[in-house]
mmCIF file of C-alpha atoms in Angstrom:
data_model
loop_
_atom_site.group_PDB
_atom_site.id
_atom_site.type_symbol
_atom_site.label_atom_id
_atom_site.label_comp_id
_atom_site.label_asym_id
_atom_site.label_seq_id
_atom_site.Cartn_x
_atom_site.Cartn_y
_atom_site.Cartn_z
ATOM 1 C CA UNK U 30 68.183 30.314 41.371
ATOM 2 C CA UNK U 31 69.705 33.865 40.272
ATOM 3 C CA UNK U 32 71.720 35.386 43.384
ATOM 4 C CA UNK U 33 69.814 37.652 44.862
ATOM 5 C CA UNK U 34 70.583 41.529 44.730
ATOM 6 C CA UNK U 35 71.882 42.760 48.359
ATOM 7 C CA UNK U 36 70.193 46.307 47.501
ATOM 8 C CA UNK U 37 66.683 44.836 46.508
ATOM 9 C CA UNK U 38 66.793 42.642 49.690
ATOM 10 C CA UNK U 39 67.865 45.985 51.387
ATOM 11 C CA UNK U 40 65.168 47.975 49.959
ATOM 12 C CA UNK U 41 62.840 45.310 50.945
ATOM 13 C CA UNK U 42 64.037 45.594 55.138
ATOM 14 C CA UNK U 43 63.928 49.058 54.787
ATOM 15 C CA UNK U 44 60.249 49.330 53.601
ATOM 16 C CA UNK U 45 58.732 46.965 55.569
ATOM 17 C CA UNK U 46 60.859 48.747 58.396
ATOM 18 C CA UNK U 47 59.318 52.010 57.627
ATOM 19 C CA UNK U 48 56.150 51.305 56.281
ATOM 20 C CA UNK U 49 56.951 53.560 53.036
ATOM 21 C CA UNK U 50 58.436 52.719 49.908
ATOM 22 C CA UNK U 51 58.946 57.195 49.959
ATOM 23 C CA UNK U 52 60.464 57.007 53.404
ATOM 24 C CA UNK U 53 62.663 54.084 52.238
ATOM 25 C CA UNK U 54 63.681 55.442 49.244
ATOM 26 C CA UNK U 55 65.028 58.828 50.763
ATOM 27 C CA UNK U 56 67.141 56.590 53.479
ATOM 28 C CA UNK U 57 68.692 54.822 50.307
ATOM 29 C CA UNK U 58 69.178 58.147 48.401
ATOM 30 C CA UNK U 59 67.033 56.959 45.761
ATOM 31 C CA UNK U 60 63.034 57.421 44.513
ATOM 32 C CA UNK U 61 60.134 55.856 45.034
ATOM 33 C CA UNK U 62 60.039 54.594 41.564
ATOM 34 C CA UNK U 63 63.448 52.870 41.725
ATOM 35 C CA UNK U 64 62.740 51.378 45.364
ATOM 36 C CA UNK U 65 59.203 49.663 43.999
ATOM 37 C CA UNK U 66 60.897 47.904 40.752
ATOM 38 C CA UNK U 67 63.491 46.883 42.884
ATOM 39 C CA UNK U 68 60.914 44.935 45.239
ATOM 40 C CA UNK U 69 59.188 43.957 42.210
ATOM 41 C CA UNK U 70 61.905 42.187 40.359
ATOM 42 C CA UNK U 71 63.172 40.706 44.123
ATOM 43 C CA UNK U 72 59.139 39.250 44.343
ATOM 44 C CA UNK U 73 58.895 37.771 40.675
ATOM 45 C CA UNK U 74 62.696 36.283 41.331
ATOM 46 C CA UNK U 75 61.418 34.777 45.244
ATOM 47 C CA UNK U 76 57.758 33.726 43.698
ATOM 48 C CA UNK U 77 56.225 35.437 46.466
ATOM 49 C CA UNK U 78 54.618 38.735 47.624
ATOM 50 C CA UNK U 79 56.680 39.974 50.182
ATOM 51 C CA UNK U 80 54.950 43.263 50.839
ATOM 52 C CA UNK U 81 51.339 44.370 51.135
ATOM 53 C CA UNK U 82 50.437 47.128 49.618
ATOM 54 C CA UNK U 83 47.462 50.069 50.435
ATOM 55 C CA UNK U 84 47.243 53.715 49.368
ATOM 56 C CA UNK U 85 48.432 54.746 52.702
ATOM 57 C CA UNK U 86 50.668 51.669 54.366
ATOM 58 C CA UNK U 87 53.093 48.891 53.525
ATOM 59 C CA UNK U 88 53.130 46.197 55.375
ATOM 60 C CA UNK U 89 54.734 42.726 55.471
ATOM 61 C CA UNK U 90 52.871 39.683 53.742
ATOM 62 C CA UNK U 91 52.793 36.700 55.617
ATOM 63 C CA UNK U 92 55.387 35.392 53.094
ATOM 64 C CA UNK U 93 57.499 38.230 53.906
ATOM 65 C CA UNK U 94 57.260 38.013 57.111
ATOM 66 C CA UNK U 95 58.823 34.330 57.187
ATOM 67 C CA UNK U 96 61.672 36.094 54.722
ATOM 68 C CA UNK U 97 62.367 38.869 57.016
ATOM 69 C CA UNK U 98 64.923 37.151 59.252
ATOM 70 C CA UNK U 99 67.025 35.724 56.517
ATOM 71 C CA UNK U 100 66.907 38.527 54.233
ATOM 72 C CA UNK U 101 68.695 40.626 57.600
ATOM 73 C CA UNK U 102 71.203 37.671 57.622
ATOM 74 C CA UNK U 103 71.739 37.879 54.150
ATOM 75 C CA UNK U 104 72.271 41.940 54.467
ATOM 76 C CA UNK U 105 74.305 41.516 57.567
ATOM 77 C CA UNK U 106 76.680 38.739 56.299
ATOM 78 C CA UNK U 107 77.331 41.201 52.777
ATOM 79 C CA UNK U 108 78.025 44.173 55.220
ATOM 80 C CA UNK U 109 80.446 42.484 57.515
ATOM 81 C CA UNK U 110 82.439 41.033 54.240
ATOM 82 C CA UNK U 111 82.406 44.422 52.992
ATOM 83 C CA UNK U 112 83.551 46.205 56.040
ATOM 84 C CA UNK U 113 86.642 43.391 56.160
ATOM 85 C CA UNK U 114 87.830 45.687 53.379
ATOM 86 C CA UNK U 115 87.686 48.522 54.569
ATOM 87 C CA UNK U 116 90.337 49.068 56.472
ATOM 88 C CA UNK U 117 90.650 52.921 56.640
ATOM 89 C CA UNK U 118 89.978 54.170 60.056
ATOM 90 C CA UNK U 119 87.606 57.165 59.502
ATOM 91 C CA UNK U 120 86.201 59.068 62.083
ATOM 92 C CA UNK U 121 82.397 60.015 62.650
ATOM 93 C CA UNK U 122 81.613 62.478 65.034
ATOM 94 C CA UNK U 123 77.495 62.319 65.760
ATOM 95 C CA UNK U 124 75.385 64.367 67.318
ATOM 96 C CA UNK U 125 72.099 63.408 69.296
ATOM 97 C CA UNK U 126 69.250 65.525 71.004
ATOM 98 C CA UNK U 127 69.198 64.466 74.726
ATOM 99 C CA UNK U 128 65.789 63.769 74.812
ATOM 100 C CA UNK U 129 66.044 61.294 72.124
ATOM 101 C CA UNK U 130 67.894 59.272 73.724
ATOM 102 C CA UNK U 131 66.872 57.114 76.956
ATOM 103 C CA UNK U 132 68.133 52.901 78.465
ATOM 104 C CA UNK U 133 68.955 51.876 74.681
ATOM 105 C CA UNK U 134 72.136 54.177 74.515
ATOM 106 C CA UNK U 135 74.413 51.184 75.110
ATOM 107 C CA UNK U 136 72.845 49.026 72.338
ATOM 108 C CA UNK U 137 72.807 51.850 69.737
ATOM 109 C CA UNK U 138 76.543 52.348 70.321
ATOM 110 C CA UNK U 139 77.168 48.352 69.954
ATOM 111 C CA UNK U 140 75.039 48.735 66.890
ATOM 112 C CA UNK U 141 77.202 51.025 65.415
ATOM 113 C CA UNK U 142 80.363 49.638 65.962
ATOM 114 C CA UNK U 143 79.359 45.894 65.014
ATOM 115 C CA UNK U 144 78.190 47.759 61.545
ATOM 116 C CA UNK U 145 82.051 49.179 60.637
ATOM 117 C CA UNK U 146 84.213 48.467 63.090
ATOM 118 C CA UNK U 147 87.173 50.404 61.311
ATOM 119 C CA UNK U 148 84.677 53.290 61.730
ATOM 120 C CA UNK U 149 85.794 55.390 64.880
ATOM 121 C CA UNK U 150 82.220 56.913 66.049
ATOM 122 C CA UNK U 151 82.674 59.861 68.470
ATOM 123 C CA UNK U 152 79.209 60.547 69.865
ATOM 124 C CA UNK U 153 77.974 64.167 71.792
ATOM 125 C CA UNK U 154 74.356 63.585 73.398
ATOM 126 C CA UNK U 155 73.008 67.092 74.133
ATOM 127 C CA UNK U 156 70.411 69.896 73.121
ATOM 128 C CA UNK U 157 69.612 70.993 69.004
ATOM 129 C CA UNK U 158 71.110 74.554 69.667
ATOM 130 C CA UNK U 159 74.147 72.803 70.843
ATOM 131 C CA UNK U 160 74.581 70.031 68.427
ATOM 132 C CA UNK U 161 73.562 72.644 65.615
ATOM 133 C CA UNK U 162 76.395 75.142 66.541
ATOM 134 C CA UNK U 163 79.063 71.936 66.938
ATOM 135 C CA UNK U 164 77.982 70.985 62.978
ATOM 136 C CA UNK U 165 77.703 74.531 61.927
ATOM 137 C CA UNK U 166 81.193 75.338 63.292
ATOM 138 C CA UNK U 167 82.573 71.408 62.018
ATOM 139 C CA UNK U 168 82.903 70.142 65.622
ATOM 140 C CA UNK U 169 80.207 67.513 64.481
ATOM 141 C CA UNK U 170 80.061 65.663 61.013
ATOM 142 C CA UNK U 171 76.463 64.508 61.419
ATOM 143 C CA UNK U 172 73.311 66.112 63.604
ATOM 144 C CA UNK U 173 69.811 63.851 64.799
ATOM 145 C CA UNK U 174 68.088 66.979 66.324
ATOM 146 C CA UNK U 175 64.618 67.859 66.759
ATOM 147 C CA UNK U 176 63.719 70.282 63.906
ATOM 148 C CA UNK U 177 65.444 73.521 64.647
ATOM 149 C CA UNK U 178 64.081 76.943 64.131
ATOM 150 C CA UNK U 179 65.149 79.633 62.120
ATOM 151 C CA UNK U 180 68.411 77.524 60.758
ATOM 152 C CA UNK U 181 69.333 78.113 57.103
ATOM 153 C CA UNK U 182 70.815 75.192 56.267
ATOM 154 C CA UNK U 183 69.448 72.110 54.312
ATOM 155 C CA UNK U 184 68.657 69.017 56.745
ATOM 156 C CA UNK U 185 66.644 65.700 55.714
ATOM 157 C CA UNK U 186 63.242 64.846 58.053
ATOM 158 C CA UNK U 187 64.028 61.285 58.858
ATOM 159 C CA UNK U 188 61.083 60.351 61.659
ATOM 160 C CA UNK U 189 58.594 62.274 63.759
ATOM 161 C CA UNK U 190 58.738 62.127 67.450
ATOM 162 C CA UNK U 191 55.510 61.781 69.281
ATOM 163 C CA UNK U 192 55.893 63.021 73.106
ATOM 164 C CA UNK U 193 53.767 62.808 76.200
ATOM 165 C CA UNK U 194 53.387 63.037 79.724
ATOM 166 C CA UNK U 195 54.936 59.699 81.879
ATOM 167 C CA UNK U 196 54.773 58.571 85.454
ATOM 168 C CA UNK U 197 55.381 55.146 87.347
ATOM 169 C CA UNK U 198 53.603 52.737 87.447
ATOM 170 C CA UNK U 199 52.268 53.263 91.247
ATOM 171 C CA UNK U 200 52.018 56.973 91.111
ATOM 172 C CA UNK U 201 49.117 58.411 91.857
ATOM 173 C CA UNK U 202 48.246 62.589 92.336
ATOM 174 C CA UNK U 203 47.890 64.191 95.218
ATOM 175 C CA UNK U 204 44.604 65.834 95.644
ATOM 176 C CA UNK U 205 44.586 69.769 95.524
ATOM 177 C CA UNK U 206 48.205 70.052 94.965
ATOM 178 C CA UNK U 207 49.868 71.379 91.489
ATOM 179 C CA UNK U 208 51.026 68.419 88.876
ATOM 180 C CA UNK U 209 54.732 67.543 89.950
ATOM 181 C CA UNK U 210 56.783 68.297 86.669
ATOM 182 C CA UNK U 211 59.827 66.873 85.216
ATOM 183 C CA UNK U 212 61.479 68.688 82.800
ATOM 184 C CA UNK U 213 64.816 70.055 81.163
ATOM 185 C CA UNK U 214 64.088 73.737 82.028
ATOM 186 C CA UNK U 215 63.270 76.483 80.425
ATOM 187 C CA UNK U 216 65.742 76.624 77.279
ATOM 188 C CA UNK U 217 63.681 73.783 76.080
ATOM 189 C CA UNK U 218 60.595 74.152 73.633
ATOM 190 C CA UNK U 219 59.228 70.801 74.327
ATOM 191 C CA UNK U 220 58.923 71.761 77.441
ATOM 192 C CA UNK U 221 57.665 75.745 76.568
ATOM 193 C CA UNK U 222 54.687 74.012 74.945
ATOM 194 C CA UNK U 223 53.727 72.044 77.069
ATOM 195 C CA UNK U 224 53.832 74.232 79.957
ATOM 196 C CA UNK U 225 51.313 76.972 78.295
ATOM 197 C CA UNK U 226 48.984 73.749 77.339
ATOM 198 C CA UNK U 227 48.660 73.118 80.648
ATOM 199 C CA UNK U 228 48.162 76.971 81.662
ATOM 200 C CA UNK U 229 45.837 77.391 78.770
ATOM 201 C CA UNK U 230 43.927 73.920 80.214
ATOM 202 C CA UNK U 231 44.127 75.749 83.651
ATOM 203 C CA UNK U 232 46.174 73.054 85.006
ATOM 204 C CA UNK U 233 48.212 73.712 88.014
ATOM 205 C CA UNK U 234 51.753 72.444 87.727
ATOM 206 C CA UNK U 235 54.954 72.637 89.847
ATOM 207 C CA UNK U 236 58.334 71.738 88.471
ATOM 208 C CA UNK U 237 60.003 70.019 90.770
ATOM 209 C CA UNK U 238 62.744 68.378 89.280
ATOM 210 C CA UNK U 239 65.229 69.302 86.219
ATOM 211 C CA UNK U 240 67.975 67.739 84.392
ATOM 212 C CA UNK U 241 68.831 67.506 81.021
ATOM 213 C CA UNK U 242 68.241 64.329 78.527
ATOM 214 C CA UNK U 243 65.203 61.534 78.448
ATOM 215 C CA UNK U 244 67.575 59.126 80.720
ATOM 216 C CA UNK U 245 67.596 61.708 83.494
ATOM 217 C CA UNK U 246 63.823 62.637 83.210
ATOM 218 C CA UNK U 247 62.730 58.973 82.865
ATOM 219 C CA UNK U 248 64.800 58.120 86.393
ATOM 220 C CA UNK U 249 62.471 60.768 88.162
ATOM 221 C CA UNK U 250 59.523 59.542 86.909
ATOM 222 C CA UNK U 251 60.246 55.409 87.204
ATOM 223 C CA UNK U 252 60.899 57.054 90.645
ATOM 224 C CA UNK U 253 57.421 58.456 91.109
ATOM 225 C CA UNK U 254 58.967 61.725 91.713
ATOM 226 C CA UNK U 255 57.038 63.930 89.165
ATOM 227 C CA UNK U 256 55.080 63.414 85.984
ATOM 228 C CA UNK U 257 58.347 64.010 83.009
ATOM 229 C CA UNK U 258 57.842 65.230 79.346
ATOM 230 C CA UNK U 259 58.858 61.860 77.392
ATOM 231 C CA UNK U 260 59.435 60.819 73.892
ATOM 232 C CA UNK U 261 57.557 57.638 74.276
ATOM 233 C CA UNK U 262 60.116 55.398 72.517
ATOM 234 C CA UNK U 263 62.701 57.055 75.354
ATOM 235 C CA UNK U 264 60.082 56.036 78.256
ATOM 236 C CA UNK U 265 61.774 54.073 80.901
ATOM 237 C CA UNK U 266 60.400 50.399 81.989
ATOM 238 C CA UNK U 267 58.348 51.087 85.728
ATOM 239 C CA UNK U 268 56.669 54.304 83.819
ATOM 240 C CA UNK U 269 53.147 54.686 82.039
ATOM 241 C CA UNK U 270 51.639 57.209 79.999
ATOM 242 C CA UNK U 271 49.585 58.871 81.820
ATOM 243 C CA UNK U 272 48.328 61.511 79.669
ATOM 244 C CA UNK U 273 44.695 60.218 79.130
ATOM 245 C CA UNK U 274 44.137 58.961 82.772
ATOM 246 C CA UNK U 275 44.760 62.413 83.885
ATOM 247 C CA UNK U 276 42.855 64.354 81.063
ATOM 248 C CA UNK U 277 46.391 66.730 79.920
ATOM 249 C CA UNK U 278 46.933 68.164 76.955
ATOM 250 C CA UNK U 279 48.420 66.780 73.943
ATOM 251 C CA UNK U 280 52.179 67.663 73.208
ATOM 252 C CA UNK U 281 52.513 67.949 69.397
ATOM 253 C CA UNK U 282 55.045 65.722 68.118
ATOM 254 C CA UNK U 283 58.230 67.186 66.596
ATOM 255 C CA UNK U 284 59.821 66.438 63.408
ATOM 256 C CA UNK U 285 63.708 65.074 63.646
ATOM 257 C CA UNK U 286 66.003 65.995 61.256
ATOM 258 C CA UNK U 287 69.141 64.611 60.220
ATOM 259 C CA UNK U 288 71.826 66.962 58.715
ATOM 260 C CA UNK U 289 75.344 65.542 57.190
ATOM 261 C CA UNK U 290 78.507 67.264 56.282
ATOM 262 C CA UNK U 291 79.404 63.512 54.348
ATOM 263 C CA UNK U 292 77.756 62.164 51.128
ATOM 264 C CA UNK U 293 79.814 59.054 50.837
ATOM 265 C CA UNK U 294 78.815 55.623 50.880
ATOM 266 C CA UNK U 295 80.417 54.332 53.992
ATOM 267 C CA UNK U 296 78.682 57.736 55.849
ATOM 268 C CA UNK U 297 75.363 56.890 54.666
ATOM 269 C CA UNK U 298 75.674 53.157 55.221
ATOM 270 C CA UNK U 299 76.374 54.180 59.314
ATOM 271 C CA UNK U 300 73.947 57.032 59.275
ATOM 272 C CA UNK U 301 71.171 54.563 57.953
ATOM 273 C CA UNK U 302 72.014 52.031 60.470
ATOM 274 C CA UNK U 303 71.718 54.992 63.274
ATOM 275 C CA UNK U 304 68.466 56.669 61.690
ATOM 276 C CA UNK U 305 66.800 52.922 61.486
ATOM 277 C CA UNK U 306 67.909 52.170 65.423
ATOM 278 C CA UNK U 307 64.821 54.718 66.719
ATOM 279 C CA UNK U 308 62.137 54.091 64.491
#
């Protein structure tokens, strides 16, 4: 058999991955058109249809499924020869909305580094206005930020966040008192809108602890100390949604944005690998 191309088998983690041959071909800088004939030709070369596809999903075929492991060997094992090569220490300073991030810190910073370990990521964890002014002023190469208002510059949508209202496990309201609130304050819009949903569902709330980032917020929640605005992928273990059970509002979910200063190869490769690590 024909060796297989390392980019088709890449296109073909990527959109079963993110459920979009689109969203797949913007993370490879590429269309939609290129992306599908690249699946195409990898499918006729395999003998089997990897992906399933409808008008509004892509999905893995139970052939592709059983492919999916090896085909991340396969991409692995041709990025870690190619990384032996390079061996140009560049440096990558990232920036990452706090409330993005929660417990899998540690294992998106070992992802990184396994990916190009002559890369030298530098990594700043705090709020969009923040990270914005670090990249703005060139303190920061590379932004993940909730969508940012009013900012001229050109950034890339790479995921939407959905948020919502957590508690543990064993927490339970107290009658006739306000809703204990989490949050990171004022300065922060997730937070501003879900504050006047709650006034406009004339829900009594009391914020009674606040700290910045989704590790700090989930720790007073797992510790059934208030009720914390969550990004449900940054939800601790110990803590439940508990949005429904107590009839609150919804908290829209925010677009996240990814803005570069870098266009090369190697920068894309690591900003993929980052991008890919919360969806």
């Amino acid at each position: 058999m024909k060796a297989m191309d390392v980019d088709a088998v890449r296109a073909f983690l990527l959109a079963a991955e993110l459920q979009s041959f689109t969203r797949a071909a913007d993370v490879l800088g590429t269309t939609q058109s290129a992306v599908s004939l690249k699946l195409q030709r990898l499918e006729a070369q395999l003998g089997r249809r990897l992906l399933e596809r409808t008008p509004r999903h892509v999905r893995l075929s139970a052939e592709g499924l059983a492919f999916v492991g090896m085909a991340r060997e396969l991409v692995s094992s041709h990025d870690r020869a190619a990384a032996a090569f390079e061996t140009e220490q560049r440096r990558l300073a990232i920036g990452i909305n706090q409330l993005l991030v929660g417990s899998e810190l540690p294992s998106l910073l070992r992802r990184m580094q396994d990916h190009d370990p002559a890369l030298r990521v530098e990594m700043r964890i705090a709020g969009t206005n923040e990270l914005m002014q670090g990249y703005e002023q060139g303190e920061l190469d590379a932004v993940l930020v909730l969508r940012p208002e009013g900012r001229g510059k050109r950034g890339r949508a790479v995921f939407t966040e959905s948020f919502s209202w957590f508690a543990a496990t064993s927490w339970q309201p107290r009658g006739g008192e306000p809703l204990p609130l989490a949050t990171q304050g004022e300065s922060c819009r997730v937070r501003t809108e879900a504050v006047r949903a709650l006034d406009r569902a004339g829900i009594e709330w009391r914020e009674v602890f606040v700290g910045k980032g989704a590790a700090v917020l989930g720790a007073a929640a797992a510790a059934g100390l208030a009720v914390a605005l969550l990004a449900r992928r940054a939800a601790p273990s110990g803590t439940v949604d508990v949005g429904e059970l107590l009839s609150l509002p919804p908290i829209r979910s925010q677009d996240v944005m990814l803005y570069s200063s870098f266009n090369d190869r190697r920068t894309r490769d690591a900003l993929r690998v980052l991008t890919l690590a919360f969806q």
